Tab-separated table of C-alpha atoms in Angstrom:
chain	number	residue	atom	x	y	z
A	1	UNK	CA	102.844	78.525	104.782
A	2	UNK	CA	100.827	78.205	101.580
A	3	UNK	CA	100.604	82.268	99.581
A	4	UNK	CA	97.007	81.922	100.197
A	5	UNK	CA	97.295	81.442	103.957
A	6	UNK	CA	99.786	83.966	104.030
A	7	UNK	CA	97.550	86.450	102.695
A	8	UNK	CA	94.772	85.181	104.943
A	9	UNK	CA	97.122	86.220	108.141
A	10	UNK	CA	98.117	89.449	106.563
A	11	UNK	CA	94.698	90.187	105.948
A	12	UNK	CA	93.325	89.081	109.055
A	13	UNK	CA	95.698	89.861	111.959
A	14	UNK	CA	94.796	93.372	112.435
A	15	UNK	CA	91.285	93.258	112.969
A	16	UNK	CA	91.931	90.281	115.655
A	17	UNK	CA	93.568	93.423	117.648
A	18	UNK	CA	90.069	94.727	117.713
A	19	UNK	CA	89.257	92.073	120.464
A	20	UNK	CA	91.468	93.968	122.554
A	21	UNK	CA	90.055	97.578	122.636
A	22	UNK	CA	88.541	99.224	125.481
A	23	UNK	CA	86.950	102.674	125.752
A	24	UNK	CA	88.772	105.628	126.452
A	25	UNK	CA	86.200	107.794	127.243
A	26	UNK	CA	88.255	111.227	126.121
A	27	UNK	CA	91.018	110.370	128.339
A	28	UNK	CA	94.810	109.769	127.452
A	29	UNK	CA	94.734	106.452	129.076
A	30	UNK	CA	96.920	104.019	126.399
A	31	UNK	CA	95.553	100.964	127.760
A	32	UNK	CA	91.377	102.675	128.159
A	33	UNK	CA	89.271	101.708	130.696
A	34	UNK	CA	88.362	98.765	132.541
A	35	UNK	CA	84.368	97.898	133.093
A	36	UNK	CA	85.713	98.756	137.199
A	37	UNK	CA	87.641	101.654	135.964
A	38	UNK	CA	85.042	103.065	133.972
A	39	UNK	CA	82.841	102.729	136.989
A	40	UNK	CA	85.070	104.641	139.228
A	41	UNK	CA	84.987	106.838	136.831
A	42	UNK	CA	81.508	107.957	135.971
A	43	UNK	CA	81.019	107.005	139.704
A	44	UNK	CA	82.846	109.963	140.644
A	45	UNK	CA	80.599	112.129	138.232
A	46	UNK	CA	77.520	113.642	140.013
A	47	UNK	CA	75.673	114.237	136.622
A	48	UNK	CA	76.455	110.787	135.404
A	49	UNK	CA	75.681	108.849	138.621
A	50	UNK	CA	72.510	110.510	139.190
A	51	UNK	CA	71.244	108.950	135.611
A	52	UNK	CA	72.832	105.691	136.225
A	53	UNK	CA	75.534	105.867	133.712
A	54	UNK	CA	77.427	104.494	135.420
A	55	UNK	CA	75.943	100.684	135.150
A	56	UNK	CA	77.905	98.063	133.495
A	57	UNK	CA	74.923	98.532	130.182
A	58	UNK	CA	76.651	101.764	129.892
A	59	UNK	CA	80.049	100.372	129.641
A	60	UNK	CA	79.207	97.364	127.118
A	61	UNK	CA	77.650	100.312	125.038
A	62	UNK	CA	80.451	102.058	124.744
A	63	UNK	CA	82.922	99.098	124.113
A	64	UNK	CA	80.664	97.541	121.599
A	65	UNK	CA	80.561	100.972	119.568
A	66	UNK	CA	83.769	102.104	120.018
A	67	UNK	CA	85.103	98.433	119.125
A	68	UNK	CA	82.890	98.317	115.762
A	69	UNK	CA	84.818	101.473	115.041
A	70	UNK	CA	88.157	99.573	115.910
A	71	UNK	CA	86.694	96.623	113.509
A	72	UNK	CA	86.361	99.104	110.491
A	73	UNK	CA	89.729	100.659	110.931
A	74	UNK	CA	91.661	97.497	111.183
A	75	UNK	CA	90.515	96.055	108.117
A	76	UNK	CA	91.313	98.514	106.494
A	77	UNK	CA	94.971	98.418	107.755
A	78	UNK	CA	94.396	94.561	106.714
A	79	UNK	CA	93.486	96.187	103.278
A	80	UNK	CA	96.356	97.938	102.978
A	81	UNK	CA	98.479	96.008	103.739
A	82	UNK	CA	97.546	92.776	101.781
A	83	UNK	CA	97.518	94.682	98.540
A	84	UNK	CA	101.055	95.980	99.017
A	85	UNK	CA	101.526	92.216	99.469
A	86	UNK	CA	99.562	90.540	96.403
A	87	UNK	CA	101.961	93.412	94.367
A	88	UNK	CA	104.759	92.321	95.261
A	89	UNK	CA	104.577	88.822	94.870
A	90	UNK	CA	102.444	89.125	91.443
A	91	UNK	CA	103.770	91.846	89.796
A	92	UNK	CA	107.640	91.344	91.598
A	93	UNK	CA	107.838	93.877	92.783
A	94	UNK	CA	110.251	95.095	96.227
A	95	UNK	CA	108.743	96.851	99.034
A	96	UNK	CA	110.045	99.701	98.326
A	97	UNK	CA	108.737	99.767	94.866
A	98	UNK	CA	104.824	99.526	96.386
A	99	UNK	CA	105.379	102.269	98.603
A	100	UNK	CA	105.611	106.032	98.421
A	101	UNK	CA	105.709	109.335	100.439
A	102	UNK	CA	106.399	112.848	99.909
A	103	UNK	CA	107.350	115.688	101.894
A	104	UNK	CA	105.611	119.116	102.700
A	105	UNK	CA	106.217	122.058	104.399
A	106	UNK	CA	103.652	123.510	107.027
A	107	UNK	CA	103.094	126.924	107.569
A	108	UNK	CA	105.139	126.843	110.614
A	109	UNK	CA	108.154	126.020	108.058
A	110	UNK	CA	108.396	122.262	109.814
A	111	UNK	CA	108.507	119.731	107.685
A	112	UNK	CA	105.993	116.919	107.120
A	113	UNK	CA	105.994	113.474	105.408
A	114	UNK	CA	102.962	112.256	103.650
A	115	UNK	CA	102.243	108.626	102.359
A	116	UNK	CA	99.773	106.484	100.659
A	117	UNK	CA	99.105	103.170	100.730
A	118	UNK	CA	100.171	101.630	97.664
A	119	UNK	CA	102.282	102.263	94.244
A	120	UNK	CA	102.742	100.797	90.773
A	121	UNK	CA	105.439	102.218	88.924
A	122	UNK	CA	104.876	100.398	85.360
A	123	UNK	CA	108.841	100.382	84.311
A	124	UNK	CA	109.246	98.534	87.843
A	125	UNK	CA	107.022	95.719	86.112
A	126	UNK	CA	109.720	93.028	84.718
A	127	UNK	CA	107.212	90.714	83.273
A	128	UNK	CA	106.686	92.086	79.401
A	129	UNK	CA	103.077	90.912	79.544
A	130	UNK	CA	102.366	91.817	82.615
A	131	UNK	CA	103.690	95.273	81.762
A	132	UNK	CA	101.689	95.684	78.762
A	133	UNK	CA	98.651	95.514	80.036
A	134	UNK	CA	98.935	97.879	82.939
A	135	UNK	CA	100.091	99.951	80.060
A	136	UNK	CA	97.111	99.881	78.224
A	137	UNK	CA	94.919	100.383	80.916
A	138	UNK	CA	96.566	102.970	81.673
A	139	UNK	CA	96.038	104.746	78.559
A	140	UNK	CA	92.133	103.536	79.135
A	141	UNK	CA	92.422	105.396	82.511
A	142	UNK	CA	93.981	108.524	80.879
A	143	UNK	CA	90.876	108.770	78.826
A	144	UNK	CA	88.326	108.081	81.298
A	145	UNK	CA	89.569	110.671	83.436
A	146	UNK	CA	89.832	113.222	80.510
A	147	UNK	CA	93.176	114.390	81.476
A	148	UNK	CA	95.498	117.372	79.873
A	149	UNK	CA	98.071	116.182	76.969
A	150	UNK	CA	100.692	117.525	79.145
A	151	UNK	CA	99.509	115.524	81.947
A	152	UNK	CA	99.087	112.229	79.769
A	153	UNK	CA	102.909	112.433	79.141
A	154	UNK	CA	104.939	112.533	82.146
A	155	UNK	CA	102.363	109.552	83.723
A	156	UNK	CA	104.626	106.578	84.695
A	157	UNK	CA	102.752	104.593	87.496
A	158	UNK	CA	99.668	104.503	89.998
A	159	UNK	CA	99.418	105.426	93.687
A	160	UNK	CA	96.469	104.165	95.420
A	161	UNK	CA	94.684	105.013	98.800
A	162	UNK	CA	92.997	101.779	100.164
A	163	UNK	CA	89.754	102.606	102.110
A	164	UNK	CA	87.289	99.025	102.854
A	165	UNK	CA	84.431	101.802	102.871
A	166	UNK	CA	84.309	105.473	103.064
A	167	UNK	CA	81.571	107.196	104.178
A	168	UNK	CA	83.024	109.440	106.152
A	169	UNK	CA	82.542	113.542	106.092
A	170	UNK	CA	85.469	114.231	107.297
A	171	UNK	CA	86.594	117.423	105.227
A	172	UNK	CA	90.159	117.256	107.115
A	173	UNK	CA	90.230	113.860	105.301
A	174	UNK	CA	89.126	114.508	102.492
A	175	UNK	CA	90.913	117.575	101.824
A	176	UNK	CA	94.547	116.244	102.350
A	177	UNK	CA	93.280	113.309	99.741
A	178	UNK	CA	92.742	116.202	97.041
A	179	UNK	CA	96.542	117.732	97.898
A	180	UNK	CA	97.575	113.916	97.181
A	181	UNK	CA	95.748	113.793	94.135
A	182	UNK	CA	97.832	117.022	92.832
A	183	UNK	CA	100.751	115.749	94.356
A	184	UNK	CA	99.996	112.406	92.466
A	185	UNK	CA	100.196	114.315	89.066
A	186	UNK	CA	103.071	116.496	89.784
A	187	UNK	CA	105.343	113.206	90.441
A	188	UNK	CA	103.949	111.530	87.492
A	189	UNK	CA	101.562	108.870	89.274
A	190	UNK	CA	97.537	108.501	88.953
A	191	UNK	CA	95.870	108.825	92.028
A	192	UNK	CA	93.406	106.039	92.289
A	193	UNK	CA	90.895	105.038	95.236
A	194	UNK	CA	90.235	101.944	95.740
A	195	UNK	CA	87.571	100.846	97.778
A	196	UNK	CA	86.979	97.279	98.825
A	197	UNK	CA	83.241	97.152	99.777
A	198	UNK	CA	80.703	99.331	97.468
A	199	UNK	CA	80.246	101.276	100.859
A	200	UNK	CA	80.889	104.387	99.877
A	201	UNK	CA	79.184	108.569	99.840
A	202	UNK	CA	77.822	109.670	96.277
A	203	UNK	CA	79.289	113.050	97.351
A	204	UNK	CA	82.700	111.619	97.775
A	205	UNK	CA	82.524	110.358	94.612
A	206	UNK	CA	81.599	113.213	92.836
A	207	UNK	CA	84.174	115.275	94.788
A	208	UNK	CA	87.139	112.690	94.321
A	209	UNK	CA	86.217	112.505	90.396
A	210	UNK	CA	86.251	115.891	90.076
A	211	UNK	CA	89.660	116.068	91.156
A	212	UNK	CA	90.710	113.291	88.740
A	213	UNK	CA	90.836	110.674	91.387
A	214	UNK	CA	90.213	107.013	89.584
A	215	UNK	CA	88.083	105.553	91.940
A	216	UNK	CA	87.685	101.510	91.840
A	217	UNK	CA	85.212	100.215	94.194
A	218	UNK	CA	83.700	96.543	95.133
A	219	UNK	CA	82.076	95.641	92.802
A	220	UNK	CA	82.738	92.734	90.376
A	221	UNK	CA	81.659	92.223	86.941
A	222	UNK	CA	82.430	95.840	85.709
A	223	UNK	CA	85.369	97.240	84.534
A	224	UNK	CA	89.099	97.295	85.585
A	225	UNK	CA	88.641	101.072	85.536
A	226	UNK	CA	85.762	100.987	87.695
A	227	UNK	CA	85.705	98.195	89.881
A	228	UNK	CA	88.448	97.029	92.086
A	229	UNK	CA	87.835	93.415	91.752
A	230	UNK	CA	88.225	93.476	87.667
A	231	UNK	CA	91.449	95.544	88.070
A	232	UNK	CA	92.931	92.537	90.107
A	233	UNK	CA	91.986	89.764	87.827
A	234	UNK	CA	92.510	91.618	84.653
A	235	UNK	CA	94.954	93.601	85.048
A	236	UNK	CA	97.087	92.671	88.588
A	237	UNK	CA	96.437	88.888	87.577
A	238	UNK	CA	95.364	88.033	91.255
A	239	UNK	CA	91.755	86.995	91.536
A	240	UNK	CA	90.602	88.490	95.030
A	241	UNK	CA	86.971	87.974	94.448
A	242	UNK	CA	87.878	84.125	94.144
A	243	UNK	CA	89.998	84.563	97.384
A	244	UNK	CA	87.721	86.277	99.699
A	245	UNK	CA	84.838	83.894	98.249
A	246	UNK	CA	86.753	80.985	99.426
A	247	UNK	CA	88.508	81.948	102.823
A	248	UNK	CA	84.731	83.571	103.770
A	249	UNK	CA	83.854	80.850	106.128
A	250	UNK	CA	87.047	81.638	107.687
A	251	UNK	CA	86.853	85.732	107.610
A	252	UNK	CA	82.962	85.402	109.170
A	253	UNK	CA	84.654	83.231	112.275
A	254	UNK	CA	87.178	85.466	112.715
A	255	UNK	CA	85.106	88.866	112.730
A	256	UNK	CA	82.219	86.724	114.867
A	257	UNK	CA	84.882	85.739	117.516
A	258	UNK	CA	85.789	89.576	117.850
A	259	UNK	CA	82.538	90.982	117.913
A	260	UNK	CA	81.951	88.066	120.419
A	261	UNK	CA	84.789	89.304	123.124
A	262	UNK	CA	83.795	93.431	122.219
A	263	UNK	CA	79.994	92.486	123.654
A	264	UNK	CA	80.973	91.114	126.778
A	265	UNK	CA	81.114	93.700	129.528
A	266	UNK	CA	84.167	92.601	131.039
């Protein structure tokens, strides 16, 4: 297997799982409901048989939605997942070396671990070019973000939080990211977002870049400080524009043949 079809697999393989989901309907069923299932189910319901929810329209409605959901969140586990990948075999990186966690304690006193999705440390880098320029955007990144001369010191790497979009409001969410982003500092690293699509809130923006989150999102023909795409090819030395432009035809199948199987009923 060629690198590039590797990284088409990696890439692709978890939104292919998508083609599997059924709805749940706010039940603790692991497998969700069959179209008969769900019938049986909102059979059983006065209220919902009376307005004929419980017709196989209904169902496909639900499946379709709740699988486009499915869709999003599996690419971006493909997202993840093929950065960590492209680091390691670029940069040379281990797998341990692209990934990091740290620990918290709850209120309760319990323990809890917390992780991102990628990490740079720039001593881990063994190629001396290579290594210079992540330290020099670095320094570019430093200023940009108009960080402390304390803080500017003890910075030794990057963490990153891959997202394909984020639009979401979810304060939860976006709350623990702004603990990361402090934890980020405190262990040396700078907390960066990086978004694959251009998909993403104004307001998250603004709140992320107010807590000194560098945010890269998809957009090519920028800046490696600003767009994920130039960060690759200038910096990483992997062009990803070049690879999802190529493998498209193949992505567009793959995705089509998904949707496909979620619209069916059955």
């Amino acid at each position: 297997m060629t690198q590039e079809e590797k990284y088409k697999e990696i890439f692709i393989a978890p939104i292919r799982e998508s083609a599997c989901y059924l709805p749940k309907f706010g039940h603790n069923k692991t497998s969700g409901f069959s179209l008969t299932e769900f019938q049986n189910l909102y059979g059983k319901d006065l209220f919902y048989r009376w307005l004929g929810l419980d017709t196989p329209l209904m169902y496909s409605a639900h499946k379709l939605a709740g699988g486009i959901t499915s869709i999003y969140r599996q690419i971006g586990i493909g997202c993840e997942r093929l950065v960590r990948e492209i680091f390691m075999d670029t940069l040379g990186l281990s797998s341990s070396d692209v990934q990091w966690s740290y620990t918290i304690e709850n209120g309760d006193g319990k323990k809890r671990v917390l992780s991102l999705d990628g990490r740079i440390v720039f001593d881990a880098i063994q190629n001396q070019s290579q290594k210079k320029r992540f330290l020099e955007w670095k320094n570019d990144v430093l200023d940009y973000l108009k960080l402390s001369e304390s803080i500017k010191k003890i910075i030794n790497g990057v963490v990153f939080e891959v997202r394909q979009g984020y639009k979401s409001k979810d304060s939860k969410r976006q709350n623990a990211d702004i603990a990361n982003a402090t934890n980020s500092y405190i262990n040396g690293y700078i907390p960066c977002l990086m978004v694959m699509s251009s998909q993403i809130d104004d307001t998250i923006v603004s709140r992320y870049s107010h807590s000194k989150w560098l945010i890269l999102q998809g957009y090519v023909n920028e800046t490696p400080i600003t767009s994920t795409y130039d960060f690759y090819k200038d910096i990483v030395g992997f062009d990803l524009a070049t690879f999802m432009e190529n493998n498209q035809a193949y992505f567009k199948n793959e995705v089509y043949r998904v949707l496909k199987i979620l619209s069916e009923s059955q």
